[in-house]
Coordinates of C-alpha atoms in Angstrom, one line a residue:
Chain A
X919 CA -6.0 -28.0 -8.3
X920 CA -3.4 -28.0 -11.7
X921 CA 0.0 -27.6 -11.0
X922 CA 1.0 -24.3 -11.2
X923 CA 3.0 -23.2 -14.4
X924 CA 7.2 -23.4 -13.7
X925 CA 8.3 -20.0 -14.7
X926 CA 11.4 -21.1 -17.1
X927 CA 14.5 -19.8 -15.3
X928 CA 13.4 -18.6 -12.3
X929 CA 15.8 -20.3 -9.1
X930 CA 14.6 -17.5 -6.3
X931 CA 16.9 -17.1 -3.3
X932 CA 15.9 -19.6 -1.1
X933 CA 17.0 -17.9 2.2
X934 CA 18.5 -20.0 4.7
X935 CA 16.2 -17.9 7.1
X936 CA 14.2 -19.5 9.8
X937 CA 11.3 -20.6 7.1
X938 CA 9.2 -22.2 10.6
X939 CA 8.8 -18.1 11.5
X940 CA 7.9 -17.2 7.9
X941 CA 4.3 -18.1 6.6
X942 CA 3.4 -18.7 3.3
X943 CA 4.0 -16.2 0.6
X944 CA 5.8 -14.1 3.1
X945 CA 9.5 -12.8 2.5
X946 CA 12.2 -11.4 5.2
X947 CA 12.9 -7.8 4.9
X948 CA 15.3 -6.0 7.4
X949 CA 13.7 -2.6 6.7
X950 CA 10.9 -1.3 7.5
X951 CA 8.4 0.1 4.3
X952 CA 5.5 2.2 5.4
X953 CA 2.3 1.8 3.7
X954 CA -0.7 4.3 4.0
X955 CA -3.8 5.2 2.0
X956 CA -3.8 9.2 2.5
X957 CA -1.8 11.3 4.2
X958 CA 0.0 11.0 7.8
X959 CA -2.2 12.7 10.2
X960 CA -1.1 15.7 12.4
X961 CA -2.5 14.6 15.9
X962 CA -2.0 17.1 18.8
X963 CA -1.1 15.3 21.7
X964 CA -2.7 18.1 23.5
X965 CA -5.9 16.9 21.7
X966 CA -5.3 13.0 21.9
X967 CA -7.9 10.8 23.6
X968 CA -8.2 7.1 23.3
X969 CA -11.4 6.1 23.9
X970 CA -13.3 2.6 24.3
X971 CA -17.0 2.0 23.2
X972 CA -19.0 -0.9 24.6
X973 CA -21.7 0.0 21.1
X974 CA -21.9 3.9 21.0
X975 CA -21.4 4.2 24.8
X976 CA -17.9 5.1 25.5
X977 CA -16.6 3.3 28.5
X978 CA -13.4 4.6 28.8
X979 CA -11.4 7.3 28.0
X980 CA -7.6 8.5 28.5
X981 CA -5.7 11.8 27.1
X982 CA -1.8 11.3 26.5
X983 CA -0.8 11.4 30.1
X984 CA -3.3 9.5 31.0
X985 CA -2.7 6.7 28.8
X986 CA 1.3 6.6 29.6
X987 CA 0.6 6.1 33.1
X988 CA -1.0 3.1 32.5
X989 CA 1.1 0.0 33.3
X990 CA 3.5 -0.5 30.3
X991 CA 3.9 -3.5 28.3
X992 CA 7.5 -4.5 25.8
X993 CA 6.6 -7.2 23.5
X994 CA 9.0 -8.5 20.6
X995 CA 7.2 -10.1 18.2
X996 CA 7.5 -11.1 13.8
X997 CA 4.9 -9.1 11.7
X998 CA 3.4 -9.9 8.1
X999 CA 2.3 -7.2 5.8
X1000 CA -0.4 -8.8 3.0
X1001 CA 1.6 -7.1 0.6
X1002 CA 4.7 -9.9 1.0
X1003 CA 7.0 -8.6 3.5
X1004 CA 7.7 -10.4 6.7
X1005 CA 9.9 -9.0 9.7
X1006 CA 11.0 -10.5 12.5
X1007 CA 11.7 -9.5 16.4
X1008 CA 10.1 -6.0 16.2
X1009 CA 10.5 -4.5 19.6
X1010 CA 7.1 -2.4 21.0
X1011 CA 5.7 -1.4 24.0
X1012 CA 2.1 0.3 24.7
X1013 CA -0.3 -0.6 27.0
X1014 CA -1.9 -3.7 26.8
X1015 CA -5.7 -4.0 25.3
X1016 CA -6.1 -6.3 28.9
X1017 CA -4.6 -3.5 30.8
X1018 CA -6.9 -1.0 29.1
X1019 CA -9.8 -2.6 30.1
X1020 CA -9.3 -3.4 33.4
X1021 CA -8.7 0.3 33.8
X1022 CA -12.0 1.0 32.5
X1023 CA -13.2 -1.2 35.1
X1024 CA -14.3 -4.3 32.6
X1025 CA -13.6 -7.7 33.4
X1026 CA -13.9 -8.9 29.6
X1027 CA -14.3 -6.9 26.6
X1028 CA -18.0 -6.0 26.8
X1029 CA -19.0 -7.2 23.0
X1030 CA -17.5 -9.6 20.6
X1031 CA -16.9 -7.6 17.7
X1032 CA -14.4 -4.7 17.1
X1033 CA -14.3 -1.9 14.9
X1034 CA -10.9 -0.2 15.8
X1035 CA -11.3 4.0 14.6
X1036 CA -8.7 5.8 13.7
X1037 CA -7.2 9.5 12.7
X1038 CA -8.0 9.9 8.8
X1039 CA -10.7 7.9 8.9
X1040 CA -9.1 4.3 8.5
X1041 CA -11.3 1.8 10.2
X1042 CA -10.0 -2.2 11.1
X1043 CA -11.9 -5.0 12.2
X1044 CA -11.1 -7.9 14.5
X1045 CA -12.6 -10.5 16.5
X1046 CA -12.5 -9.0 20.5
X1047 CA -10.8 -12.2 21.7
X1048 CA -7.8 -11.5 19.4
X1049 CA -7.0 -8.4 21.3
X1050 CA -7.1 -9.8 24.9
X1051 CA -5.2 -12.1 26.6
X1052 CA -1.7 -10.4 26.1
X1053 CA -2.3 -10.9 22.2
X1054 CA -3.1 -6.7 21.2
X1055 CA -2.0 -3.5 22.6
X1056 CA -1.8 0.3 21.2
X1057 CA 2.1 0.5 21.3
X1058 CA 3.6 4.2 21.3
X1059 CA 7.0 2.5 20.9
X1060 CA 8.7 1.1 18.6
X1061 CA 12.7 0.0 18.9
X1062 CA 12.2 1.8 22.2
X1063 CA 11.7 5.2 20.4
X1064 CA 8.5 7.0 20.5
X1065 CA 6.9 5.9 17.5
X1066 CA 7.4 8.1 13.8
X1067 CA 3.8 9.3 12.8
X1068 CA 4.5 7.5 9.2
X1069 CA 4.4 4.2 11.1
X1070 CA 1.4 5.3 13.0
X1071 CA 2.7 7.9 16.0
X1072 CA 1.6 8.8 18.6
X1073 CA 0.2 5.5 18.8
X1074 CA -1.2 2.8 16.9
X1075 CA -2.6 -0.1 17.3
X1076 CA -0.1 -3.7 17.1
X1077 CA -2.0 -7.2 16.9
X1078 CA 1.0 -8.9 15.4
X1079 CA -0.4 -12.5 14.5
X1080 CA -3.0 -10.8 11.7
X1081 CA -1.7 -9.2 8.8
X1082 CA -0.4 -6.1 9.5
X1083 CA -3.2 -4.0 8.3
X1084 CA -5.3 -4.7 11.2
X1085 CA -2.1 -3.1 13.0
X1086 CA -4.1 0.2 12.9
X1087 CA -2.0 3.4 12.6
X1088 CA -3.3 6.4 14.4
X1089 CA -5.7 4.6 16.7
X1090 CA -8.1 6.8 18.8
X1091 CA -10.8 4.7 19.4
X1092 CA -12.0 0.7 19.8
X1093 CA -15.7 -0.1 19.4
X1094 CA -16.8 -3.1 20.9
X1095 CA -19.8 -4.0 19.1
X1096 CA -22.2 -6.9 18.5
X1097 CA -22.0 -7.4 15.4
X1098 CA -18.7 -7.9 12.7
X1099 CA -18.2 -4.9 10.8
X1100 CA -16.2 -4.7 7.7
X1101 CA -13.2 -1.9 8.0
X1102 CA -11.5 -0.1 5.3
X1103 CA -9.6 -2.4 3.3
X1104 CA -11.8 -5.2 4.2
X1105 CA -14.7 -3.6 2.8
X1106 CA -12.6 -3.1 -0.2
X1107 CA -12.0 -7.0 -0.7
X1108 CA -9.2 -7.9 2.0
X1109 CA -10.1 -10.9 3.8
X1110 CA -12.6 -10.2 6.7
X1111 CA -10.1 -11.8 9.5
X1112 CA -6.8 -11.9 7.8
X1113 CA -4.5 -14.8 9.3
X1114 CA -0.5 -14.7 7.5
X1115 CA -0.1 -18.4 8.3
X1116 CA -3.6 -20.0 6.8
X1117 CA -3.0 -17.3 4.1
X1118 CA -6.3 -15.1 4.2
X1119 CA -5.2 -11.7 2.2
X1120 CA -8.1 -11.5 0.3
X1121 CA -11.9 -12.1 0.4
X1122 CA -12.7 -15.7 0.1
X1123 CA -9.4 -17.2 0.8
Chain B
X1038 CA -16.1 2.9 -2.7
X1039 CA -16.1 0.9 0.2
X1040 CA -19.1 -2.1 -0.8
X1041 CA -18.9 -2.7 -4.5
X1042 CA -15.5 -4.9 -4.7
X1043 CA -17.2 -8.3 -5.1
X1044 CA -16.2 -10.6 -2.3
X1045 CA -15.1 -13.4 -4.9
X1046 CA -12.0 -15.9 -4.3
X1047 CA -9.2 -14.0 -6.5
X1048 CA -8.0 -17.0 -8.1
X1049 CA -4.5 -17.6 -9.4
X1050 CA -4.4 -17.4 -13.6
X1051 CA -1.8 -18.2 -16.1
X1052 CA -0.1 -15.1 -17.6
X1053 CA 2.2 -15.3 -20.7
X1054 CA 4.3 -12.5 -21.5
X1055 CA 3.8 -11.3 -25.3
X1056 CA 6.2 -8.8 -25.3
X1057 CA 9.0 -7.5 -23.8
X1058 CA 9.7 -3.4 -23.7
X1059 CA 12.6 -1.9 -22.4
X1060 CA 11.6 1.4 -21.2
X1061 CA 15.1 2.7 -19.3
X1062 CA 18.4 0.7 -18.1
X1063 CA 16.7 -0.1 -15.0
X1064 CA 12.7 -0.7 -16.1
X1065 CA 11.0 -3.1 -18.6
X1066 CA 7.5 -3.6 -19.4
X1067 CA 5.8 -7.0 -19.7
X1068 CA 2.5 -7.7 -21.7
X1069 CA 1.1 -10.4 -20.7
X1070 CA -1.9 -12.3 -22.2
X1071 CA -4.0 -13.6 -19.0
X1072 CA -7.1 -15.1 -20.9
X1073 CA -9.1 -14.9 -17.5
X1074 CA -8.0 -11.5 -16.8
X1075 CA -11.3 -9.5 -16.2
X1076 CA -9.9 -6.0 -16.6
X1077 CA -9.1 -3.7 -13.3
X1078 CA -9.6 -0.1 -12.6
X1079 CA -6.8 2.3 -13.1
X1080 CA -4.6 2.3 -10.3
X1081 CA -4.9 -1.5 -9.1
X1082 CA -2.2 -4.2 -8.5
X1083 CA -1.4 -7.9 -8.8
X1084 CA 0.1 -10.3 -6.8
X1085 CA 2.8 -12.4 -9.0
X1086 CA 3.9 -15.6 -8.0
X1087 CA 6.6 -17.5 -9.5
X1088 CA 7.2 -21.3 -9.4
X1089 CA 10.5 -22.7 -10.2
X1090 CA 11.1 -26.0 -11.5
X1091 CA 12.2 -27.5 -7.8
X1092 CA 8.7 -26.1 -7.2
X1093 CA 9.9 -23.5 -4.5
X1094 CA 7.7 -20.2 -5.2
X1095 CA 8.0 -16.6 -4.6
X1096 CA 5.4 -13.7 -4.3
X1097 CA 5.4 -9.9 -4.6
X1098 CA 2.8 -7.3 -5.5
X1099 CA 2.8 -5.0 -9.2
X1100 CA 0.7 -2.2 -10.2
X1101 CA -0.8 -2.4 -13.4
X1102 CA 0.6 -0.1 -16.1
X1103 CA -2.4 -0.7 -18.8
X1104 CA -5.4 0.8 -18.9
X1105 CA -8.1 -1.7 -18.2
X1106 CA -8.7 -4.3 -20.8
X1107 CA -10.6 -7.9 -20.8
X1108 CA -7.4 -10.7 -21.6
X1109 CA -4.4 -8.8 -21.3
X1110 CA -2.4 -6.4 -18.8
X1111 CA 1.3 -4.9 -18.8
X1112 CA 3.4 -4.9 -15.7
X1113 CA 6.5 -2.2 -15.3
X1114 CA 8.9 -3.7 -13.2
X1115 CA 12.2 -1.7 -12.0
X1116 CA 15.3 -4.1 -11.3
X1117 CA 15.6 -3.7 -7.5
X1118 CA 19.5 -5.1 -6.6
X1119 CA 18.7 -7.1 -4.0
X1120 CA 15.5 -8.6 -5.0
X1121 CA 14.3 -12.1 -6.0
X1122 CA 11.5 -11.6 -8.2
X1123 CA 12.3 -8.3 -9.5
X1124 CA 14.8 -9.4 -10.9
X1125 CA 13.2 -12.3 -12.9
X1126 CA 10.5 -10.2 -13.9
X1127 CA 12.7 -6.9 -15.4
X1128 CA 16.0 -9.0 -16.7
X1129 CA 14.9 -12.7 -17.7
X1130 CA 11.7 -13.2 -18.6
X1131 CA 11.0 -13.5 -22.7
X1132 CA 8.0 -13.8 -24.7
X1133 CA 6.3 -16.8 -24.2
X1134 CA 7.4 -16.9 -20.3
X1135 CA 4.8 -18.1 -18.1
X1136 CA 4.0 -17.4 -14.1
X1137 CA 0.9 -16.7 -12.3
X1138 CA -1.2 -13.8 -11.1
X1139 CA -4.1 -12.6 -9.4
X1140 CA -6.3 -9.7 -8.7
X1141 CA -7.2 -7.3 -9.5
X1142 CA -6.4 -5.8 -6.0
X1143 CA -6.9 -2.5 -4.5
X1144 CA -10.0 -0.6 -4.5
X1145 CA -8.9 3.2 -3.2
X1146 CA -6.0 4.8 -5.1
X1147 CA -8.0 3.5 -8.1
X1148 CA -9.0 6.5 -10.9
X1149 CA -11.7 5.9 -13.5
X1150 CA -13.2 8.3 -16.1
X1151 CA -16.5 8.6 -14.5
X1152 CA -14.9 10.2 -11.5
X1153 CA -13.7 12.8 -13.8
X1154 CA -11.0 15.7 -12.7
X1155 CA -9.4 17.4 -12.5
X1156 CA -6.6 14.7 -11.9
X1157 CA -3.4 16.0 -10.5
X1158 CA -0.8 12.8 -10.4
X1159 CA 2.7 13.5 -8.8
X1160 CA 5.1 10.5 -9.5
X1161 CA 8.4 9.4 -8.4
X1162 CA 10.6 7.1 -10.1
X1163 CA 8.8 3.9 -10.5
X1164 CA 5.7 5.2 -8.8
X1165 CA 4.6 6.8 -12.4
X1166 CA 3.0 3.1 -13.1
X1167 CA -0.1 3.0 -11.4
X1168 CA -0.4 6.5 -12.5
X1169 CA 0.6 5.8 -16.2
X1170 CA -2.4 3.6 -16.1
X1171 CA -4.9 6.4 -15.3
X1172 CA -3.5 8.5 -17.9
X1173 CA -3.7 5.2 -20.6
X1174 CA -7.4 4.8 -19.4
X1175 CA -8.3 8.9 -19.6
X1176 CA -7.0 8.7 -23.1
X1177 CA -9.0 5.4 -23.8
X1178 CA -11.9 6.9 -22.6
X1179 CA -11.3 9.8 -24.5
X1180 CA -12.2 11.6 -21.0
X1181 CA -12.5 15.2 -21.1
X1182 CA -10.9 16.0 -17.6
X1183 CA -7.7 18.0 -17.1
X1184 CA -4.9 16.0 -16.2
X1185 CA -1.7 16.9 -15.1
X1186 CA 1.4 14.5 -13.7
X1187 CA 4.1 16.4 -11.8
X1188 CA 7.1 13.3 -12.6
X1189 CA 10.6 13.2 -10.5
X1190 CA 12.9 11.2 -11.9
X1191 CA 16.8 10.9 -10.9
X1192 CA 18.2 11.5 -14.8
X1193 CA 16.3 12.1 -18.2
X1194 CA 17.2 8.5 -19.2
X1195 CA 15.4 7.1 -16.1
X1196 CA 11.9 8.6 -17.4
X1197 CA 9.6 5.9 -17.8
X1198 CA 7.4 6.3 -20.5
X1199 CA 9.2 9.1 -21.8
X1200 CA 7.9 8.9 -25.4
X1201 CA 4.2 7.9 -25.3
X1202 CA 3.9 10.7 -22.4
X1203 CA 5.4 13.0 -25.2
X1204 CA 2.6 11.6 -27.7
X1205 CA -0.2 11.3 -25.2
X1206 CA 0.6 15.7 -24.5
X1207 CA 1.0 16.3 -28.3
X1208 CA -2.5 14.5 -28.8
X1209 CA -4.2 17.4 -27.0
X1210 CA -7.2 16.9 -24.7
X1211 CA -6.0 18.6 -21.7
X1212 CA -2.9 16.8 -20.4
X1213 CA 0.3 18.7 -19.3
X1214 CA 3.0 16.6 -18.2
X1215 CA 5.9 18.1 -16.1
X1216 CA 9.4 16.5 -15.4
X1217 CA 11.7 17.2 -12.4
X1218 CA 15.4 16.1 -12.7
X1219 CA 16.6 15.6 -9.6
X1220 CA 20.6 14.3 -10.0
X1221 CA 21.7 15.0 -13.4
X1222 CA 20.4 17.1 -16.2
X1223 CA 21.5 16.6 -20.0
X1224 CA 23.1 19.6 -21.1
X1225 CA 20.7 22.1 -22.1
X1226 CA 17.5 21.3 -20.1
X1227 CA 15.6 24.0 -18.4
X1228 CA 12.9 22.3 -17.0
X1229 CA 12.7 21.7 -13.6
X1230 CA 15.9 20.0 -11.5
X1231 CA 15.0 19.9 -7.9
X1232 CA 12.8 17.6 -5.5
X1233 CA 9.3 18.2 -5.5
X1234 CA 8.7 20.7 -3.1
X1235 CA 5.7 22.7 -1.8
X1236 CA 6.5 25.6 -4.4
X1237 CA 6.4 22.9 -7.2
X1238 CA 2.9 21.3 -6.1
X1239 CA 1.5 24.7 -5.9
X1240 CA 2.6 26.2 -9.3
X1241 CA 1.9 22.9 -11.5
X1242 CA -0.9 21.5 -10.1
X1243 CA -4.4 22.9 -9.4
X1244 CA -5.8 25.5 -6.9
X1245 CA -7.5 23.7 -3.8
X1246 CA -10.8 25.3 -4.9
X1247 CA -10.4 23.3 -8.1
X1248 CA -10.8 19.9 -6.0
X1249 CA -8.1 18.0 -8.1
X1250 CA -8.7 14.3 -7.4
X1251 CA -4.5 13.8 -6.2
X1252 CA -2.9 10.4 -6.7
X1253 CA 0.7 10.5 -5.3
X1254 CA 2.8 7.5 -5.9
X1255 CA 6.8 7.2 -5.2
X1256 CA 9.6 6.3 -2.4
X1257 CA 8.5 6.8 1.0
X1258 CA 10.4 10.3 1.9
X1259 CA 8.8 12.4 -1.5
X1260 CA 4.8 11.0 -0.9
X1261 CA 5.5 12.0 3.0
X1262 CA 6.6 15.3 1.8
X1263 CA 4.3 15.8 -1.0
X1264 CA 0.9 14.7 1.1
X1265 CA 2.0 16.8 3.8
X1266 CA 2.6 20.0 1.5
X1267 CA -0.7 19.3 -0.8
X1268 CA -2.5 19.2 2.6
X1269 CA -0.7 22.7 3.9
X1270 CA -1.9 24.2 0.7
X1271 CA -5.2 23.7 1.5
X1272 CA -6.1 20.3 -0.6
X1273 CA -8.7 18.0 1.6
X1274 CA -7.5 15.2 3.0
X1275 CA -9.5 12.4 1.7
X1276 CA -8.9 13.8 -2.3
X1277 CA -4.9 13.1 -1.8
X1278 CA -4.4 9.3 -2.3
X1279 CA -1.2 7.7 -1.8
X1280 CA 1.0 4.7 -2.4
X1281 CA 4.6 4.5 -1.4
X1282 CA 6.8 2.5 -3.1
X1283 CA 8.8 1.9 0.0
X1284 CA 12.6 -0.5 -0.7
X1285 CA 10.3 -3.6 0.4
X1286 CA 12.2 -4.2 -1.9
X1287 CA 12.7 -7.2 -2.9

């Protein structure tokens, strides 16, 4: 590969910051930007169901009670948007994608694809082992406040070591499918998997 | 929509600015010539990243304020305070300047002619880039839809674009362009001086039964408030797209 052009005059800030928590291309911010294709959904909490699908089978399914008396989870963790901005020790708690299902009764997630549904249509996909093992869960919190619904209220989904796209706002349903299934902004040339610290913001990198 | 972005590495090219436009205190516009550059839809963005000489590098995200051409593409950058690249980008960079880009990126809040209109565009601040871009593109096209941008700016000498907006209206064709002031007013003005509200989005843009194709682009709080009136007044969902230019700042 060349070497990349200097760009005359250009220092940068250099932050002193803990660069071994910040991956490539990333930058702190202390705020906290909100980023969303359409507008914020109204969801009814009266109306709210999260469901999971093992294909088109659903195999669990929880209204707002429900789902809040499931065993609760608190996680502090860094997120990466692909758009630059890095944050670190974001407090959350939900309920665990382990904990959800083992309520449904599942010893492992029953395919090994997921296509993760959500209130105005967005759609994310992951691999099904990077929401298990404590890695995933749909937080409703966020600093210990129920969560605004421009950051993804009532609840959304958090996988914090992809970008944070995959983070789904407004989730209301997992599909667990056979098959990888491009979402919204990866059919739209985001990278299928999207990992901050190899890099992976778009298709093919 | 969702299939036809080609799933190609974006590669990193070599842009050199060719000129340098001031467009308020705050906001300059770069022209860059990016021999590679494939052209973009209106609407899309680029990732800049800058090297300096120590070879430490920095990377942030622009929309594109030109309409889509094969070689070249201009950037509008507003000087954000705290920032790193913004900074470089809006104060020192001068003709013949080099960094690198990629893209383009962005396949959803993107308008081109064939979708046609009409196009209802409500713009705060800085957000009136990617939507300058669909207006530079309509008027390339010579496009026949109705256009409209709703534009809130903090003072009449923070309008971006002020002038070729002027020209773009005064060449006809279907485009209305209406500014809000929302801090200070020069003396004399009777346009419009107050946040965009629900009464605003109703009387300047298009009915619902219209189906305006809506791009709203601005700071957080006004593309909340403007999604979540344009949806009360009975616009469908998926025709109102949104970015927020959110203090990421930096």
């Amino acid at each position: 590969m060349s070497e990349p052009p200097i760009s005359r005059g250009f220092r940068g800030r250099k932050p002193g910051g803990p660069s071994s928590r910040i991956p490539p291309g990333q930058h702190l911010v202390s705020d906290f930007p909100v980023l969303s294709a359409g507008p914020t959904p109204e969801t009814h909490l009266k109306n709210w169901r999260l469901t999971l699908e093992d294909g088109d089978s659903p195999v669990g399914e929880w209204a707002w009670d429900q789902f809040n008396a499931l065993p609760q989870t608190e996680v502090t963790v860094d997120i990466h948007c692909v758009t630059t901005w890095s944050k670190l020790d974001t407090r959350w708690s939900g309920v665990t994608i382990d904990t959800l299902l083992e309520a449904a009764g599942l010893t492992e997630p029953p395919a090994p694809f997921v296509l993760a549904h959500c209130d105005g249509d967005y759609t994310t996909n992951m691999p099904a082992e990077d929401l298990v093992d404590g890695k995933a869960m749909v937080a409703t919190h966020f600093d210990g406040e129920p969560l605004d619904p421009e950051h993804g209220g009532p609840a959304r989904l958090l996988v914090p070591h992809l970008y944070f796209w995959k983070s789904a706002k407004w989730v209301r349903r997992l599909q667990f499918i056979d098959t990888e299934q491009p979402g919204f902004w990866e059919e739209l040339g985001y990278h299928i998997y999207g990992d901050p610290w190899r890099e992976q913001r778009y298709a093919g990198d | 929509m969702p299939g036809i972005e080609p799933l190609r590495r974006l590669q990193w090219m070599t842009a050199t600015v060719r000129d340098v436009i001031d467009e308020t205190p705050r906001v300059r516009s770069l022209v860059l010539d990016v021999p590679e550059w494939p052209g973009h839809r209106a609407g899309q963005h680029v990732d800049v990243r800058l090297t300096a000489e120590d070879g430490y590098q920095a990377q942030r995200s622009y929309s594109i304020a030109s309409a889509s051409a094969d070689g070249t593409l201009a950037l509008t950058v507003e000087r954000i305070g705290e920032g790193e690249v913004s900074p470089y980008l809006s104060g020192e960079a001068r003709v013949g300047d080099k960094f690198e880009l990629r893209g383009p990126i962005g396949g959803y809040f993107v308008w081109t002619p064939d979708l046609g209109g009409p196009l209802f565009l409500v713009a705060g601040g800085s957000g009136v880039v990617p939507l300058m871009a669909m207006l530079r593109q309509r008027a390339a096209a010579k496009s026949p839809a109705p256009a409209t941008l709703l534009y809130s700016s903090r003072s009449y000498s923070d309008i971006i674009y002020r002038a070729e907006l002027e020209k773009l209206v005064g060449q006809g064709g279907g485009l209305k362009v209406v500014h809000t002031l929302t801090r200070e007013r020069p003396a004399g003005w009777d346009g419009l001086a107050r946040r965009v509200d629900r009464a605003m989005l109703e009387s300047v843009g298009y009915p619902p039964a219209e189906h305006p194709r809506i791009f709203v682009c601005g700071p957080t709080p006004l593309v909340e408030a403007a999604a979540r009136n344009l949806r009360d007044i009975g616009h469908e969902p998926h025709l109102i797209k949104t970015e927020r230019f959110g203090p990421t700042g930096t």
